[in-house]
mmCIF file of C-alpha atoms and ligand atoms in Angstrom:
data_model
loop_
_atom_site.group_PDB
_atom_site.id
_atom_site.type_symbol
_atom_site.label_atom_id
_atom_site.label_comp_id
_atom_site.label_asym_id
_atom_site.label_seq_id
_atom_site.Cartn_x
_atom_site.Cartn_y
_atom_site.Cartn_z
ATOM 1 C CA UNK A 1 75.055 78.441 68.615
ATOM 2 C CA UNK A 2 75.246 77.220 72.206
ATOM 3 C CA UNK A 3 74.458 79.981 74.984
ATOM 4 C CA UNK A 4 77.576 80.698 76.205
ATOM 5 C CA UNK A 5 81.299 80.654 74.839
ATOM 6 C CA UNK A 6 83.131 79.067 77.636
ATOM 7 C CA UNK A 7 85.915 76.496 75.926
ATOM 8 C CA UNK A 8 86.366 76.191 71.709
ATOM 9 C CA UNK A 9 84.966 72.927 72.342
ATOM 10 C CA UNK A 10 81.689 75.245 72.181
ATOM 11 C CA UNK A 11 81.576 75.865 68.287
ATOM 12 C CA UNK A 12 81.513 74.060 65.559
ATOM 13 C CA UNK A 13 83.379 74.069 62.293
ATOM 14 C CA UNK A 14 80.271 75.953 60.619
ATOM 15 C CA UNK A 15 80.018 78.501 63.452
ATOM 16 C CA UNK A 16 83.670 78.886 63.295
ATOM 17 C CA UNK A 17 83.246 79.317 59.703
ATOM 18 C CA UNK A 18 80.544 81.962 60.283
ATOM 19 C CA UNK A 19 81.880 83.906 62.901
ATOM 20 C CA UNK A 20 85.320 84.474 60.910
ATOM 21 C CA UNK A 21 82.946 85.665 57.686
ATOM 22 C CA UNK A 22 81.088 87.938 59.783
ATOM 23 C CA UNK A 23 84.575 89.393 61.558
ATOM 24 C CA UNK A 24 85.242 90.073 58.063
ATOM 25 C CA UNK A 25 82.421 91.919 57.251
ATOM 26 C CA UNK A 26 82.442 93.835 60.273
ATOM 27 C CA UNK A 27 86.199 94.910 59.941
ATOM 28 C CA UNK A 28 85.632 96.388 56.761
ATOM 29 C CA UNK A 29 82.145 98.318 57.775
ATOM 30 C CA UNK A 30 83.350 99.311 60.877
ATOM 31 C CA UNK A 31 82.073 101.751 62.277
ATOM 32 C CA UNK A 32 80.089 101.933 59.927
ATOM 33 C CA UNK A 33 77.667 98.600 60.708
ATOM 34 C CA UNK A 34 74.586 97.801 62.246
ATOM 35 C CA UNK A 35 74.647 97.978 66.083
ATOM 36 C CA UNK A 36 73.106 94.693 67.586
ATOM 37 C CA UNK A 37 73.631 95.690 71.117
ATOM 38 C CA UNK A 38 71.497 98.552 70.957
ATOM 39 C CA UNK A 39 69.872 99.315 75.128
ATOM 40 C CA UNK A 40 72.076 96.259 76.140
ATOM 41 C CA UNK A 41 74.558 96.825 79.078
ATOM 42 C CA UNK A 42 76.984 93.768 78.979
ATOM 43 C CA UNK A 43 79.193 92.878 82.729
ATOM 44 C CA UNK A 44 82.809 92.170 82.556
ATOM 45 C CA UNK A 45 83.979 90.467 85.577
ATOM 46 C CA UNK A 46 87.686 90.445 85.761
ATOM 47 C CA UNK A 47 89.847 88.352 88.111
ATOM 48 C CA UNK A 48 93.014 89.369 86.371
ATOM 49 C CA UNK A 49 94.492 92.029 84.903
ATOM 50 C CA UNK A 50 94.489 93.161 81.213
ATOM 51 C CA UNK A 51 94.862 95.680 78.662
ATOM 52 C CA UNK A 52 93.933 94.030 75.149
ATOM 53 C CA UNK A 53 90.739 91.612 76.116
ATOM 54 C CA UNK A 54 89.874 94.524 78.453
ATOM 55 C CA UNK A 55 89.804 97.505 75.699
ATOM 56 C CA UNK A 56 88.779 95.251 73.056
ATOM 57 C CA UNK A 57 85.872 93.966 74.508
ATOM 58 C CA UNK A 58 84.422 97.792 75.884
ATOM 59 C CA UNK A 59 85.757 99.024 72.518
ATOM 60 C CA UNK A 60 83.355 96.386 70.734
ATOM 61 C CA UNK A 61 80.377 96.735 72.862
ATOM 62 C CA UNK A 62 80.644 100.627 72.522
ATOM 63 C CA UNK A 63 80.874 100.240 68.364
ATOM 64 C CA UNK A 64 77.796 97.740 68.542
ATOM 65 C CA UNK A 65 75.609 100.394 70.239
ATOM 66 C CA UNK A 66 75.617 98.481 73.803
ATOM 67 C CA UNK A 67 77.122 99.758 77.205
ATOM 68 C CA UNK A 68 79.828 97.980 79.259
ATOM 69 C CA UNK A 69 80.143 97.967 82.886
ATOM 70 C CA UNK A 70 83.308 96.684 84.372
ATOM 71 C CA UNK A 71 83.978 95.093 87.517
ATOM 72 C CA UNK A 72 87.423 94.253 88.962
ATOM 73 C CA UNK A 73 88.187 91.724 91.549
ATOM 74 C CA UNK A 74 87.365 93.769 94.486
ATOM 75 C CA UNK A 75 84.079 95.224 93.352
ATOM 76 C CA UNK A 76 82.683 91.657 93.787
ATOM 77 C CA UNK A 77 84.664 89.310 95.117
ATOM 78 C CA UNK A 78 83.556 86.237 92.662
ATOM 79 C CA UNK A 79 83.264 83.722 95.307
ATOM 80 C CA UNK A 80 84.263 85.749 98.161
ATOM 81 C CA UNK A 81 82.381 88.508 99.172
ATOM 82 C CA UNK A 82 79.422 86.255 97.135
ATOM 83 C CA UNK A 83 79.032 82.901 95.939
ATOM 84 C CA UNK A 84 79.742 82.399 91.666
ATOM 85 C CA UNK A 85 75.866 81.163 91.789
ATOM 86 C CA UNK A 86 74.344 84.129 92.808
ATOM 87 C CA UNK A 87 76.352 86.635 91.116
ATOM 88 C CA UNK A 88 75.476 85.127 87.983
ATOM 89 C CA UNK A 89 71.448 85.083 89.135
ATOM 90 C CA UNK A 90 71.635 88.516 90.161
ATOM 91 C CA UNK A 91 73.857 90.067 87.319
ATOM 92 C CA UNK A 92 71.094 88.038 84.857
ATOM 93 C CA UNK A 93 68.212 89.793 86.334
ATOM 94 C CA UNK A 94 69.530 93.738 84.732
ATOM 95 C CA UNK A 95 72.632 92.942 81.674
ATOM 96 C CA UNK A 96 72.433 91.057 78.456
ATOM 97 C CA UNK A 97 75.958 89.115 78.418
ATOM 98 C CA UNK A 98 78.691 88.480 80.936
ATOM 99 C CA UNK A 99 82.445 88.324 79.855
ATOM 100 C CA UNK A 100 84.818 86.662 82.155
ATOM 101 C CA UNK A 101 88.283 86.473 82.862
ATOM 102 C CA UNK A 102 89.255 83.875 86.214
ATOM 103 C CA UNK A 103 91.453 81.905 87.236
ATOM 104 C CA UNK A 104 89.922 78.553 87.670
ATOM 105 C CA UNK A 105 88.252 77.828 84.830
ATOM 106 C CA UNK A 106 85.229 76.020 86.645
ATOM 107 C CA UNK A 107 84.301 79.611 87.766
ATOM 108 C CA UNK A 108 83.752 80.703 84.601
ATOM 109 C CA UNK A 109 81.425 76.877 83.940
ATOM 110 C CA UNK A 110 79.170 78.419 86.931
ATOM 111 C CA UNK A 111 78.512 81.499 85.873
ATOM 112 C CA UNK A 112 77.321 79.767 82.465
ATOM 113 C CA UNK A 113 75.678 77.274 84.575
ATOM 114 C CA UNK A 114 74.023 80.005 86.922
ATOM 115 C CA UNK A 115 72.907 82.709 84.516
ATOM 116 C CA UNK A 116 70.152 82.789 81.767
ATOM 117 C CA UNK A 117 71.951 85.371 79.741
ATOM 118 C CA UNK A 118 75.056 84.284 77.592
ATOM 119 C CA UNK A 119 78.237 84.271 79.396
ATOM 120 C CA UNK A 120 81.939 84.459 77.264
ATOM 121 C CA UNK A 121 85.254 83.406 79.053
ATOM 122 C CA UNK A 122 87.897 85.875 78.731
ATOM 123 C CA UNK A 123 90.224 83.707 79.492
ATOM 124 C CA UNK A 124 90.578 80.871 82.418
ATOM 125 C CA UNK A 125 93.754 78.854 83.892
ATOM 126 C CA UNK A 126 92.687 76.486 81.364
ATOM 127 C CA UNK A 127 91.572 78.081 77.865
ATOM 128 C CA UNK A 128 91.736 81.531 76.297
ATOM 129 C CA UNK A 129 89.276 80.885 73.646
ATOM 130 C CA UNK A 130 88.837 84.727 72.372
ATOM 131 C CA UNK A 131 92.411 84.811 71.765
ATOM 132 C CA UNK A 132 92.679 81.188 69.572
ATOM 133 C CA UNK A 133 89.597 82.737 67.571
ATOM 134 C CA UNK A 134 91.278 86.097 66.676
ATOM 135 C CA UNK A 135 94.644 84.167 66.077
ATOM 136 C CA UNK A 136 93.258 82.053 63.543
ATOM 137 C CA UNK A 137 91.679 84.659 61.852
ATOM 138 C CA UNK A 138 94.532 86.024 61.564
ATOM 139 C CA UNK A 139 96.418 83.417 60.101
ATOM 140 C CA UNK A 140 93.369 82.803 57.995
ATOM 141 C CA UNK A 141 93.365 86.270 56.814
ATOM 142 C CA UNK A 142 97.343 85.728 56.243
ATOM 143 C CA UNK A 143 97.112 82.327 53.875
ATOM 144 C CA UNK A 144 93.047 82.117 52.851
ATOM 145 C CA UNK A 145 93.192 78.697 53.813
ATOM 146 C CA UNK A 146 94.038 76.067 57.025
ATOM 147 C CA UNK A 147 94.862 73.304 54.974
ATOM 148 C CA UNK A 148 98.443 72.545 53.751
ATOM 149 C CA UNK A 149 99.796 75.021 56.634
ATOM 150 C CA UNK A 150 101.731 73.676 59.520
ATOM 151 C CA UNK A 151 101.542 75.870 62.901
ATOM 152 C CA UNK A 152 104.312 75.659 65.343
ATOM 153 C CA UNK A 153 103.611 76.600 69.407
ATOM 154 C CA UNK A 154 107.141 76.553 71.222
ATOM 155 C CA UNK A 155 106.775 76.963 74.620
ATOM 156 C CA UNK A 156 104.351 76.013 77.998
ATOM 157 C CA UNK A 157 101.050 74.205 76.873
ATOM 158 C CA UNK A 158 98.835 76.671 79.084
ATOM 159 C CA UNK A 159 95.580 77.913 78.413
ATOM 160 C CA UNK A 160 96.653 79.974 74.948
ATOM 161 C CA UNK A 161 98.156 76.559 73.499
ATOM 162 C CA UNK A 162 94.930 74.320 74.484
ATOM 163 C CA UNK A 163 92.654 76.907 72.883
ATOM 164 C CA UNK A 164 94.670 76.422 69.900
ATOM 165 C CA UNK A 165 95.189 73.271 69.733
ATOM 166 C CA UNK A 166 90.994 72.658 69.645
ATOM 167 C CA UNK A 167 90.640 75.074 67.413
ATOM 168 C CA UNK A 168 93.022 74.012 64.978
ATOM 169 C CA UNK A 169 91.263 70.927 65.194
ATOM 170 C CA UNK A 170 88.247 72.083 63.945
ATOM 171 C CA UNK A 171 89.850 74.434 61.780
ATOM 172 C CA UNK A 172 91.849 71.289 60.269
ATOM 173 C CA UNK A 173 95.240 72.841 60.946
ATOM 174 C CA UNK A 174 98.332 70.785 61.069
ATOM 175 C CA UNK A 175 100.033 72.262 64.835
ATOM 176 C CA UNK A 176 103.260 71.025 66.492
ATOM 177 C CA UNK A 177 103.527 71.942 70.184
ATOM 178 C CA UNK A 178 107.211 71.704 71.664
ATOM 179 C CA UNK A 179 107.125 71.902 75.512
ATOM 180 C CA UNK A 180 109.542 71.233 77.733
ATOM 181 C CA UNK A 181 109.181 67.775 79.199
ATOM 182 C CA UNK A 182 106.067 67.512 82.045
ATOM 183 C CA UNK A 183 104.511 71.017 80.254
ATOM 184 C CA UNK A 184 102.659 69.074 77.396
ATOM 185 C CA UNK A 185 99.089 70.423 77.066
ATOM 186 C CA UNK A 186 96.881 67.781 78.511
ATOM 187 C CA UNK A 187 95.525 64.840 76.276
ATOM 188 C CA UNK A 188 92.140 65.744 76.139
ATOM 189 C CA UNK A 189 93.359 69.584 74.369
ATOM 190 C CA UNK A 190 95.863 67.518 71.650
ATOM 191 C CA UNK A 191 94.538 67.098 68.462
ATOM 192 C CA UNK A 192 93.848 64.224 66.633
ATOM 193 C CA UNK A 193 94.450 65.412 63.633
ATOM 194 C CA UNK A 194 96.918 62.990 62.498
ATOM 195 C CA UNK A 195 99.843 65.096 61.288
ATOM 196 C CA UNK A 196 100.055 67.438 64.432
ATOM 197 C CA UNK A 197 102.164 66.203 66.942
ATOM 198 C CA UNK A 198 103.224 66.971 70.699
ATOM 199 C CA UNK A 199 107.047 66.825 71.227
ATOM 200 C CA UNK A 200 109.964 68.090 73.233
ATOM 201 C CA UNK A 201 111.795 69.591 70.474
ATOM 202 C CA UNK A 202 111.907 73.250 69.343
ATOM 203 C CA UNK A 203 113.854 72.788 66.454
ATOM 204 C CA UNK A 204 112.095 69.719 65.005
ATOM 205 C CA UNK A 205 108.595 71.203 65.985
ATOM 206 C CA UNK A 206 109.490 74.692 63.597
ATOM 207 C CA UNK A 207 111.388 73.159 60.779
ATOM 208 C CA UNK A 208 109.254 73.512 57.604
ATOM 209 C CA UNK A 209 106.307 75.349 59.673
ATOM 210 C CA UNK A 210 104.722 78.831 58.186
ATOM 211 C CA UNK A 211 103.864 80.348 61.316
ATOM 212 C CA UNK A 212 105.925 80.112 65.336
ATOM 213 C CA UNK A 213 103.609 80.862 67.756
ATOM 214 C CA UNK A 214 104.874 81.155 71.623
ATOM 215 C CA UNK A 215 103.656 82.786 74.872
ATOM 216 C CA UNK A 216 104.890 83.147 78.562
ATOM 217 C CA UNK A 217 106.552 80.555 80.308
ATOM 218 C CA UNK A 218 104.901 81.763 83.436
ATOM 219 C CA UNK A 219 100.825 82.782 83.337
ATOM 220 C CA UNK A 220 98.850 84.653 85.657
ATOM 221 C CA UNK A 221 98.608 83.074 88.726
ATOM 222 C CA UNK A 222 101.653 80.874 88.264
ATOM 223 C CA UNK A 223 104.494 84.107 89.457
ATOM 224 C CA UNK A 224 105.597 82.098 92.183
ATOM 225 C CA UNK A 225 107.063 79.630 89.643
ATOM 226 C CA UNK A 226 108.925 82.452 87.689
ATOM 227 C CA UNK A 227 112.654 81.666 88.553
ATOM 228 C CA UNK A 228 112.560 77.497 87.868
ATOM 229 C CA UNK A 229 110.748 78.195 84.562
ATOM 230 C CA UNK A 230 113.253 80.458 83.588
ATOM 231 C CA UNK A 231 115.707 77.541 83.646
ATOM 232 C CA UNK A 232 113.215 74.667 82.718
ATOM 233 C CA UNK A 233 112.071 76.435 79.237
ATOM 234 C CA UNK A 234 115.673 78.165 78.444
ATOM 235 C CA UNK A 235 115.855 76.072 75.002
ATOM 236 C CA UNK A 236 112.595 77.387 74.392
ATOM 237 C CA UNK A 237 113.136 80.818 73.364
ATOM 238 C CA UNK A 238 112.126 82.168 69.956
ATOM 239 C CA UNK A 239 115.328 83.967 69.127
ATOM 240 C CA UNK A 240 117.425 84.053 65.769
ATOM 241 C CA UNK A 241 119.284 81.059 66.794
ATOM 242 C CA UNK A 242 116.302 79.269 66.887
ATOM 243 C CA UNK A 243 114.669 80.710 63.386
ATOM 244 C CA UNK A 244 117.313 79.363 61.509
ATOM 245 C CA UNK A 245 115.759 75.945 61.493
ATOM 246 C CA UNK A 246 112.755 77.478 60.540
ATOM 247 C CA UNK A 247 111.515 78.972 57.079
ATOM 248 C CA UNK A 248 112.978 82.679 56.212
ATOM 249 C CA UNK A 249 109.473 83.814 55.562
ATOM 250 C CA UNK A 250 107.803 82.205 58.591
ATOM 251 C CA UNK A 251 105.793 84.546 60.403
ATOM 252 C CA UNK A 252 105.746 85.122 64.275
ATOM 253 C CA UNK A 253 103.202 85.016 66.507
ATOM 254 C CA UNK A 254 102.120 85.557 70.196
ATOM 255 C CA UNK A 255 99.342 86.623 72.250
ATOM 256 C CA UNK A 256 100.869 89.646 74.276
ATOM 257 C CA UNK A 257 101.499 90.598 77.007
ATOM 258 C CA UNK A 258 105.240 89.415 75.860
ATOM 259 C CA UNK A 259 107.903 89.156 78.881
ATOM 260 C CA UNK A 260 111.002 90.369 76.213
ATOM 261 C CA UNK A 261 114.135 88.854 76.600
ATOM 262 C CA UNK A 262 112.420 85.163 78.234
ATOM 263 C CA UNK A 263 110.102 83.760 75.734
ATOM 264 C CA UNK A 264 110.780 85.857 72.910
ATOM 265 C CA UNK A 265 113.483 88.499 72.066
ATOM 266 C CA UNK A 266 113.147 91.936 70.866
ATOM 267 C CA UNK A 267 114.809 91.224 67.694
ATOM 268 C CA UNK A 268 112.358 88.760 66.816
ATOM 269 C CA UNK A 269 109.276 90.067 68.162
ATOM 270 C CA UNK A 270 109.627 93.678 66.316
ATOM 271 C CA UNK A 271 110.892 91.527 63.252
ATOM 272 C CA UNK A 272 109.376 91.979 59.459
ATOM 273 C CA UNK A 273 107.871 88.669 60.040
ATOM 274 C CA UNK A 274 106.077 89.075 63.399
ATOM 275 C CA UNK A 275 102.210 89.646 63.048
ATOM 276 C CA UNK A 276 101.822 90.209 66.755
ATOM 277 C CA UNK A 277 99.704 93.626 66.314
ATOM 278 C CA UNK A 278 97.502 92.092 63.697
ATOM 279 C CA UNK A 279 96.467 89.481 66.275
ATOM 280 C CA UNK A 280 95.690 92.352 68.925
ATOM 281 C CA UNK A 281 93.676 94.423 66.272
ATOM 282 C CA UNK A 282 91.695 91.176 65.771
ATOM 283 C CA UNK A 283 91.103 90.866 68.864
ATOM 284 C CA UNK A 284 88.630 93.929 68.560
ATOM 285 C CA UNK A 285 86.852 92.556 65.236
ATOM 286 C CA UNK A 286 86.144 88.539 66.600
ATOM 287 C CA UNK A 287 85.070 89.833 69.614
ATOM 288 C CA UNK A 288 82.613 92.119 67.892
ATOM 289 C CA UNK A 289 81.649 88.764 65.608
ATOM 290 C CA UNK A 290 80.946 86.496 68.860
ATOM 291 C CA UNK A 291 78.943 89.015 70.585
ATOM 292 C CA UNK A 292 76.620 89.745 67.731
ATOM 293 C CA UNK A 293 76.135 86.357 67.181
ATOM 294 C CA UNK A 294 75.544 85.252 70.972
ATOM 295 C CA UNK A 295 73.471 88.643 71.620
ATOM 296 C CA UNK A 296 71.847 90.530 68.707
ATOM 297 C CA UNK A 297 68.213 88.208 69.491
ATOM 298 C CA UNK A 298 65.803 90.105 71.247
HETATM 299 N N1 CP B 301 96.288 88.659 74.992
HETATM 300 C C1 CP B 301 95.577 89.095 76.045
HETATM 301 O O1 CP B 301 94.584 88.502 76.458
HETATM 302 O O2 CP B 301 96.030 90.257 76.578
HETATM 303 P P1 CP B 301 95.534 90.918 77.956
HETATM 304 O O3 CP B 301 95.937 89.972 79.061
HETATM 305 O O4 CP B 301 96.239 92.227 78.031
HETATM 306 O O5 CP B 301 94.054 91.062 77.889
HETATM 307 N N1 NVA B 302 99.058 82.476 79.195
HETATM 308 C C1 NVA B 302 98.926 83.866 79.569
HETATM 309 C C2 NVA B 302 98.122 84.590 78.546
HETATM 310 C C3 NVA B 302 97.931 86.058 78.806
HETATM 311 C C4 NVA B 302 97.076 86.732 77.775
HETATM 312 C C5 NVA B 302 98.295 83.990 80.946
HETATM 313 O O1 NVA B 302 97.342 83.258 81.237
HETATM 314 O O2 NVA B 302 98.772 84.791 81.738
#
């Protein structure tokens, strides 16, 4: 596997493959596995807040045997008080791994670029890679297979969607994306696999599909927008209005934090069919796949 985990783009069908049979393994030793990260200290360097990639990834590196250290935005300023270059020089010289969450993605390319120890991004304006693997595995772990499935993401195609989009890709799932017009994810994150399909239409994008994923209209970093997405995506909501184009048995996805009442209702998101916690409790047990894989040589 490549050094660092920056974009999906990163692994391969195999290592995809690999990494979801060892998050199986591990969630069914845990705790009771070997510990890879034995002596290693690992950095988090978080522009943004967060509660599930936060305790997840301390969580994981604490179950593995390693130690995290966590820095927030204004114990180092990434950028500001010091350049991205030298942070990652400096941070490479006494840890073993680097997790990142930014907000421009390229920050999280120099710190990969910059330091000789692997570096992970926790998620970026542009993907959220950790999330897309624990989602999958959850769907995987939901229908033991990709193939046959088709995956619907209603909403904005923002960093969640892209990461899902190339992953389904190499996972060979059939997605549909409905955004509102001018909220597409870009071309280069679309699939090419050629029943998936970008479109403007909720309805036609769930009918027939097994799983409805969605997310915030508004991302971190984007608040100022709030109010005119709240108009712009209003046909976008996953309610019960909505669902009945879609399969009774379709499960519900999303990545959390949920804004209740925009995206998604209540009704729906604490519904028989939504699998929301099982994506946050895989979360944990991916995680704790990628790092052993990127860090458990000497
Ligand atoms: N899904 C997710 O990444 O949650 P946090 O922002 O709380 O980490
Ligand atoms: N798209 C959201 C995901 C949060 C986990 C954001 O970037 O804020």
């Amino acid at each position: 596997m490549k050094k660092d985990f920056v974009s999906i783009k990163d692994l391969s069908k195999k290592e995809v493959k690999e990494l979801f049979l060892l998050t199986e393994k591990l969630k069914q030793a845990r705790p009771k596995h070997e510990k890879p990260l034995q002596n290693k200290t690992i950095a988090l360097v978080f522009e943004k807040p967060s509660l599930r990639t936060r305790v997840t990834f301390e969580t994981g590196i604490y179950e593995l045997g390693g130690s995290p250290i966590y820095l927030s935005p204004q114990d180092i300023g990434l950028g500001k008080r010091e350049s991205i270059s030298d942070i990652a020089r400096n941070l490479s010289l006494w840890v073993s791994g680097i997790v990142a969450r930014v907000f421009a993605h390229q920050s999280v390319v120099e710190l990969a670029e910059y330091a000789s120890i692997p570096v992970i991004n926790a998620l970026s304006n542009l993907e959220h890679p950790c999330q897309a693997l624990a989602d999958l595995f959850t769907v995987y772990e939901k229908f033991k297979a990709f193939k046959g499935l088709k995956f619907a993401y209603i909403g904005d195609g923002n960093n969640v969607c892209r990461s899902l989009m190339l992953l389904a890709e190499t996972c060979g799932l059939e997605m549909w994306v409905a955004t509102p017009p001018g909220y597409e994810p870009d071309k280069k994150s679309q699939v090419t696999n050629h029943k998936s399909q970008v479109l403007n239409d909720p309805r036609e994008a769930i009918k027939d599909a097994d799983v409805i994923y969605t997310d915030v209209w508004a991302s971190m970093g984007e608040e100022t927008e709030k109010e005119k997405r709240l108009k712009i995506f209003k046909d976008f909501q996953v309610n019960k209005e909505l669902l009945k184009y879609a399969k009774p048995e379709c499960l519900i996805m999303h990545c959390l934090p949920a804004h209740r009442g925009e995206e998604i209702t209540s009704e729906v998101l604490d519904s028989k069919n939504s699998i929301v916690l099982q994506q946050a409790e895989n979360r944990l047990h991916t995680q704790k796949a990628l790092l052993t894989i990127l860090l458990s040589s000497p």
